[in-house]
XYZ file of C-alpha atoms in Angstrom:
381
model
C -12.953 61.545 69.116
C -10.220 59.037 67.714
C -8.109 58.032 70.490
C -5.332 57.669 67.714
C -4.946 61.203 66.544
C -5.620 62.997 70.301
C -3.694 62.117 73.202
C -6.785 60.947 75.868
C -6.513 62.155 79.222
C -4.908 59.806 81.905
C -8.166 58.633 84.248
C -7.804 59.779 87.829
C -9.538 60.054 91.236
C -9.785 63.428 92.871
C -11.385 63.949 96.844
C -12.824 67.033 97.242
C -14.147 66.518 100.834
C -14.940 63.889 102.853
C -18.107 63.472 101.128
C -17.551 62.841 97.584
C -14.907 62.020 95.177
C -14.245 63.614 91.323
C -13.908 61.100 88.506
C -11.803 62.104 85.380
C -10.349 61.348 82.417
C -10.759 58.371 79.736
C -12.092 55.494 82.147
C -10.868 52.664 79.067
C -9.255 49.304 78.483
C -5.827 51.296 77.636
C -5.382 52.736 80.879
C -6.279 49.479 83.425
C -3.051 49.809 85.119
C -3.367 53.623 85.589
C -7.126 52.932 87.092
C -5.977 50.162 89.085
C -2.841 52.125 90.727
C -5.559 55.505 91.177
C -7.890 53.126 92.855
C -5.746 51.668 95.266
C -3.745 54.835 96.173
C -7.444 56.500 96.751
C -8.209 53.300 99.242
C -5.519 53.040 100.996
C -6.312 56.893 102.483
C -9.913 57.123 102.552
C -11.562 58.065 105.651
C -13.598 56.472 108.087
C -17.118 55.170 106.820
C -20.041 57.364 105.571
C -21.972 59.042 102.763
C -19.672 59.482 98.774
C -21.125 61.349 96.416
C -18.896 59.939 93.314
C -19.263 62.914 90.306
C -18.922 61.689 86.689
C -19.196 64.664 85.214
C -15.616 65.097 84.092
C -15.141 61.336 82.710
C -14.907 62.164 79.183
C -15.619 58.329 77.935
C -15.539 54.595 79.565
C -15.685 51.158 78.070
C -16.725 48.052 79.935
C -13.170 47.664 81.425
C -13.803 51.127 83.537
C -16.720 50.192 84.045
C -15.784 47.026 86.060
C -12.842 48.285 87.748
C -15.394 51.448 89.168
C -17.981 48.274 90.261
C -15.271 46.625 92.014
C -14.266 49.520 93.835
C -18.051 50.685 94.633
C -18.721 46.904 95.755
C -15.782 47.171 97.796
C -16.597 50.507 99.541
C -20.189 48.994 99.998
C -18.977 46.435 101.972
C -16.710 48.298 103.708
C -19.554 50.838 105.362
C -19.758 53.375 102.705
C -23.034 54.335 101.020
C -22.708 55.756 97.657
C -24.822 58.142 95.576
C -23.807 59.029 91.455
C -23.981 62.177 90.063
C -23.228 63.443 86.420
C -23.144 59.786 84.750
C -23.879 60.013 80.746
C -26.081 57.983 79.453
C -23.373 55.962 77.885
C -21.766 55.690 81.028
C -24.954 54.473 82.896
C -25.743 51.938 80.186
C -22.294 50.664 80.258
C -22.640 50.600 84.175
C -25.751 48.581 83.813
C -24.484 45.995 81.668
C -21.357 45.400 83.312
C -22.898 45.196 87.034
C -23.646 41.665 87.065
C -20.230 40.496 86.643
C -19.095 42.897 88.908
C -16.367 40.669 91.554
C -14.595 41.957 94.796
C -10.815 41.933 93.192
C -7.851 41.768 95.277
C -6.150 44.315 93.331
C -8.579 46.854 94.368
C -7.367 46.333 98.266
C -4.861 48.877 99.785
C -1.522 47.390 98.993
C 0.124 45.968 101.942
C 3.535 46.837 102.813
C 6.962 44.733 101.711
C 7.143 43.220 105.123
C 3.482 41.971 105.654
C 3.218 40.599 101.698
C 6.350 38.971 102.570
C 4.882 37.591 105.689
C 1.751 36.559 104.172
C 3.814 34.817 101.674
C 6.003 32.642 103.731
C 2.866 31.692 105.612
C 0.957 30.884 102.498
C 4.019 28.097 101.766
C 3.929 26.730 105.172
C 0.417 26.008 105.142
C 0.687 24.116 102.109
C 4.101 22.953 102.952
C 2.108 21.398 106.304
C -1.130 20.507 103.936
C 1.105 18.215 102.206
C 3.341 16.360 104.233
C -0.064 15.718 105.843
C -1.703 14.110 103.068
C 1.561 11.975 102.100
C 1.659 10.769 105.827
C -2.395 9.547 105.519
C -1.032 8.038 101.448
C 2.010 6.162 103.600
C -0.357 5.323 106.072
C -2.887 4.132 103.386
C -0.216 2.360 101.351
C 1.415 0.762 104.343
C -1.565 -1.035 105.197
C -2.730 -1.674 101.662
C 0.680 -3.456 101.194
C 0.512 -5.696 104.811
C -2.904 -6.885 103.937
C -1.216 -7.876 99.803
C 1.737 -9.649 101.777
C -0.685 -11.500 104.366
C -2.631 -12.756 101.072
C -0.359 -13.181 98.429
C -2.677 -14.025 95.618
C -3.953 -10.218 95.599
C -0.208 -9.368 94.366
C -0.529 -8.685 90.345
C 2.759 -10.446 89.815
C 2.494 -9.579 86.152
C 2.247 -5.535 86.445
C 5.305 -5.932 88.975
C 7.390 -7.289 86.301
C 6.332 -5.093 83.964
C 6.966 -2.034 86.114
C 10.266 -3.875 86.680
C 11.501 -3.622 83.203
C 10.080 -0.129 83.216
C 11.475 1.252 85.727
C 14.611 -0.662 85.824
C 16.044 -2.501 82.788
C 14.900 0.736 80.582
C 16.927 2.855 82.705
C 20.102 1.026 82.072
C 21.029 3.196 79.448
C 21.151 6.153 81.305
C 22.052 5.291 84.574
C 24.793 3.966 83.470
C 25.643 6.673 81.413
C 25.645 9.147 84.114
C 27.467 7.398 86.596
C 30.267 6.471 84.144
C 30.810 10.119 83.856
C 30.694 10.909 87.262
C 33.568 8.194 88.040
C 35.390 10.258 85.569
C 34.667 13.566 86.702
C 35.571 12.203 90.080
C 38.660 10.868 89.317
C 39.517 13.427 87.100
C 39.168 16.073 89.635
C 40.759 14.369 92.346
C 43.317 13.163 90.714
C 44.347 17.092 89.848
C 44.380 17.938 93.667
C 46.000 15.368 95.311
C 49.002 15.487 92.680
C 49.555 18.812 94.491
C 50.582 16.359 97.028
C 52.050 13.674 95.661
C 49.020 11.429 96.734
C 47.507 10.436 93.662
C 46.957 6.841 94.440
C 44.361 8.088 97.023
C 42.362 9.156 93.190
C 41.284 5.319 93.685
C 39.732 5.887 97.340
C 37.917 8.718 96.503
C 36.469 7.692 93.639
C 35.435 4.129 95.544
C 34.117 6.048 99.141
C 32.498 8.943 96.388
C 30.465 6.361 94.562
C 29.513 3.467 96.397
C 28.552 5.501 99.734
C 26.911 8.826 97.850
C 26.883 9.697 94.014
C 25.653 5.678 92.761
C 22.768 6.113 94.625
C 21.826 9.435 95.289
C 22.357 10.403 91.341
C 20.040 6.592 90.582
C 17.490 8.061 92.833
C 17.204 11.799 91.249
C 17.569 10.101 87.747
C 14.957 7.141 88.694
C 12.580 9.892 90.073
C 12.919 12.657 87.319
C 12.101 9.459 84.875
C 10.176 7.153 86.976
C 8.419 9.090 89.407
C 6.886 11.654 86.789
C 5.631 8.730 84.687
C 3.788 7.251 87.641
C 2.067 10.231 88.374
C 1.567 11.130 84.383
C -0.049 7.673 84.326
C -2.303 7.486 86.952
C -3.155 11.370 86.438
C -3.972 10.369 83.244
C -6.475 7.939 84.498
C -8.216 9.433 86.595
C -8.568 12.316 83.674
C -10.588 9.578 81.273
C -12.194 8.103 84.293
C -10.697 5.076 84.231
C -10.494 5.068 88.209
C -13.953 5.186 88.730
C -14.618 2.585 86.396
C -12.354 0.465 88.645
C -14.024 1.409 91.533
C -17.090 0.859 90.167
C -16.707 -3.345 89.289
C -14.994 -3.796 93.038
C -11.360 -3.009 92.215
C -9.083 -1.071 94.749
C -7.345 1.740 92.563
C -4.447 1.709 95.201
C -3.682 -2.175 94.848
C -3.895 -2.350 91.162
C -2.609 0.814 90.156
C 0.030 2.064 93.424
C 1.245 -1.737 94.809
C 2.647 -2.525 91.298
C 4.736 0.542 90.680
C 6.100 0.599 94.536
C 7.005 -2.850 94.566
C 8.612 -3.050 91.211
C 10.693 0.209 92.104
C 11.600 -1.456 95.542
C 13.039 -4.478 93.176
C 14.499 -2.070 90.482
C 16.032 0.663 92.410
C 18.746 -1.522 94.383
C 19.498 -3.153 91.044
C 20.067 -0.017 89.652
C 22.143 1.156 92.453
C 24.594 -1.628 92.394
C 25.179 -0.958 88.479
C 25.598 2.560 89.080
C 28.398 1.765 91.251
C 30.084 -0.317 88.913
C 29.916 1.598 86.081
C 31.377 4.562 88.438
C 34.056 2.665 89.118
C 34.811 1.441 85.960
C 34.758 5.405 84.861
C 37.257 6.266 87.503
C 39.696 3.284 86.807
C 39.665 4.472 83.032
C 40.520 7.926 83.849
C 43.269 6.624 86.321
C 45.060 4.673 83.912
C 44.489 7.132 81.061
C 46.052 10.672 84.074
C 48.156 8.604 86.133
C 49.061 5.052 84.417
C 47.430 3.319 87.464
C 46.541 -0.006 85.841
C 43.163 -1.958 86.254
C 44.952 -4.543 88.352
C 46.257 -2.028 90.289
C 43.391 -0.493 90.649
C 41.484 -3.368 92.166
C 43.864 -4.052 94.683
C 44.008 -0.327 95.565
C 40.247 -0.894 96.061
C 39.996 -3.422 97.993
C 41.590 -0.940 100.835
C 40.210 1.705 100.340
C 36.830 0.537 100.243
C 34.616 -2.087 102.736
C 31.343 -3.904 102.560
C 30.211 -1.414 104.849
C 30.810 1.544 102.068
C 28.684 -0.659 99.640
C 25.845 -1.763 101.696
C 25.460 2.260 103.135
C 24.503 2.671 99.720
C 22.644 0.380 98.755
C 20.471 0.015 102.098
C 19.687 4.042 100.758
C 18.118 2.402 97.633
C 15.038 0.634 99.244
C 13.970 3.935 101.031
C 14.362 6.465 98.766
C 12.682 3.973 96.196
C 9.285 3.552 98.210
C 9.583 7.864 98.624
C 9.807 8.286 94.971
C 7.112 5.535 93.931
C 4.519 6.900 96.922
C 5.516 10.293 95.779
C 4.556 9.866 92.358
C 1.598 7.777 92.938
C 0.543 10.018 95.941
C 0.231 13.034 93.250
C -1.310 10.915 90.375
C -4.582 10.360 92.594
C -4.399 13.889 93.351
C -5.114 15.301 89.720
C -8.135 16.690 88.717
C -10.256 16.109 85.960
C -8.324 18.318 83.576
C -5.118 17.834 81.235
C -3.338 21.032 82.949
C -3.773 19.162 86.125
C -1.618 16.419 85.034
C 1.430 18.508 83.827
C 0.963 20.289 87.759
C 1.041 17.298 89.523
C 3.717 15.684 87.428
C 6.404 18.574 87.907
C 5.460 18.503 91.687
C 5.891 14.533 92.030
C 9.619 15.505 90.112
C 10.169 17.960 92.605
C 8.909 16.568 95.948
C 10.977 13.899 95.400
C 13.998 14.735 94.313
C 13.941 17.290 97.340
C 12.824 14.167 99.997
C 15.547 12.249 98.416
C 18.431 15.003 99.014
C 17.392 15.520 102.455
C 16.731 12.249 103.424
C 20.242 11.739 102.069
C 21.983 14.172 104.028
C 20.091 12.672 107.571
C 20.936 9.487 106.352
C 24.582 10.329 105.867
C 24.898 12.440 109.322
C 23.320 9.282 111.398
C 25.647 6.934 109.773
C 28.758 9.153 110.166
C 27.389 9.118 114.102
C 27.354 5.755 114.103
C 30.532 5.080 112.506
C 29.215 3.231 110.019
């Protein structure tokens, strides 16, 4: 009967002892959720293990989707001390049985649905396993790295001076553009801001000092890092994931060649170089934003504006910044080298790994940040 001129009959599951169960209804692709919710409500209060007689009298029709979600839940009972026994199948229901059996899986679905509090346990379990699966295999990377870059030092002719260069002007000179962008904007927004509060107060001259202790301790660097590793990182791990995809990395295994020292030591070593380089024209160009903004709001002039700067800020506020740059340079280069080897031999692989390198290290960066910041606020520094 056409399914588009009579209504079919919603499939169900009906127990009418302890010994066998009622199908009914249209057991069909249309009605998987239905199935899937009568299946699992039927589970979760069965009884204790023992003999089901399963009727199919009253199924009016079934299509390989029924079919599978019935082997599922027979394979399930099955395993779960139940032996079964049909009664009533058609013959189109039988054939459609038999053809679908073989692909018959347990599904997860099919279990008794948990409640809120154990899914959400399971969950936050789940993440800290993985959470702990991680940071272990970036400590054994460090580790491997470390060692891979004492033994390049000790013999200096094993350094590819070339592809540090190049990564170099990669990583570095090509980021001008938009480092400097961002910070100038920052020094505005910064000054801006500031400037708009402290007038409350008649302290706008302070604008300068927070604009100098803003940039050259925090934003210079921390917004470098997040730009260098959104940029940077994510093309190291594109790169290398790509690699490994067209099985270029066991070619270079294959003639002798260490995949970590041609293809890691490079990128780390040009980022070390780059990344304090960056830093220091971050800071200038966030400077430069808040001086503009200063003269434009409160008519302090440039000259002014150095001199004002020269109190308000030490060598100590530049170097806490820029000592930041080394370290959260190697993070972001092993980071994004760390998840390039880790891709598998697919293209979907590479876009995973690539949006995890982004976010692992932008998130190591902020916290390692906020340590950094609390130690050297301990210190006095």
């Amino acid at each position: 009967m056409d399914d588009t001129t009579v209504s079919p009959l919603l499939p169900s599951i009906e127990t009418g002892s302890d010994q066998d169960i009622r199908l009914s209804g249209t057991w069909i692709t249309q009605h998987v959720p239905t199935l899937e919710k009568c299946i699992g409500q039927w589970l979760s209060r069965k009884t204790a293990p023992g003999n089901l007689i399963v009727d199919f009298s009253a199924v009016q029709r079934m299509d390989t989707a029924g079919a599978l979600l019935f082997l599922r839940m027979e394979k399930h009972l099955l395993e779960q001390g139940f032996s079964l026994e049909r009664n009533g199948v058609s013959p189109a229901a039988a054939s459609i049985l038999k053809a679908v059996e073989p692909h018959a899986q347990i599904s997860p679905g099919l279990s008794p649905r948990l409640p809120l509090w154990e899914r959400i346990l399971n969950r936050a379990a789940a993440i800290a396993l993985e959470f702990l699966s991680s940071l272990r295999d970036l400590t054994a990377f460090t580790g491997l790295i470390t060692q891979t870059l004492i033994m390049a030092l000790l013999n200096p002719r094993r350094l590819r001076f070339n592809a540090i260069l190049t990564q170099v002007q990669k990583t570095g000179a090509s980021a001008l553009p938009i480092v400097g962008l961002i910070s100038f904007l920052i020094g505005i927004v910064l000054a801006f801001q500031g400037a708009g509060q402290l007038r409350n107060f008649g302290a706008e001259i302070f604008t300068v000092n927070l604009v100098a202790i803003g940039v050259l301790r925090e934003m210079g660097i921390l917004l470098t890092a997040i730009v260098v590793a959104g940029r940077s990182g994510s093309a190291f791990t594109a790169e290398i994931g790509t690699m490994k995809v067209s099985e270029e990395i066991d070619a270079m295994q294959t003639i002798g060649l260490n995949p970590i020292e041609v293809l890691a030591l490079p990128r780390i070593i040009g980022l070390l170089i780059a990344l304090p380089l960056l830093t220091f024209y971050a800071d200038m160009m966030g400077l430069l934003g808040g001086a503009m903004i200063s003269f434009a709001t409160l008519g302090i002039t440039p000259l002014q504006f150095i001199e004002t700067l020269h109190g308000a800020a030490g060598l100590n506020d530049f170097f806490v910044g820029i000592i930041k740059a080394p370290v959260f340079a190697f993070i972001i280069a092993m980071v994004g080298c760390h998840e390039g080897f880790k891709v598998s031999r697919s293209a979907e692989s590479v876009g995973q790994q690539t949006t995890r390198a982004v976010v692992e290290s932008i998130f190591i960066v902020i916290v390692l940040d906020a340590l950094l910041s609390i130690l050297f606020s301990a210190l006095g520094i």
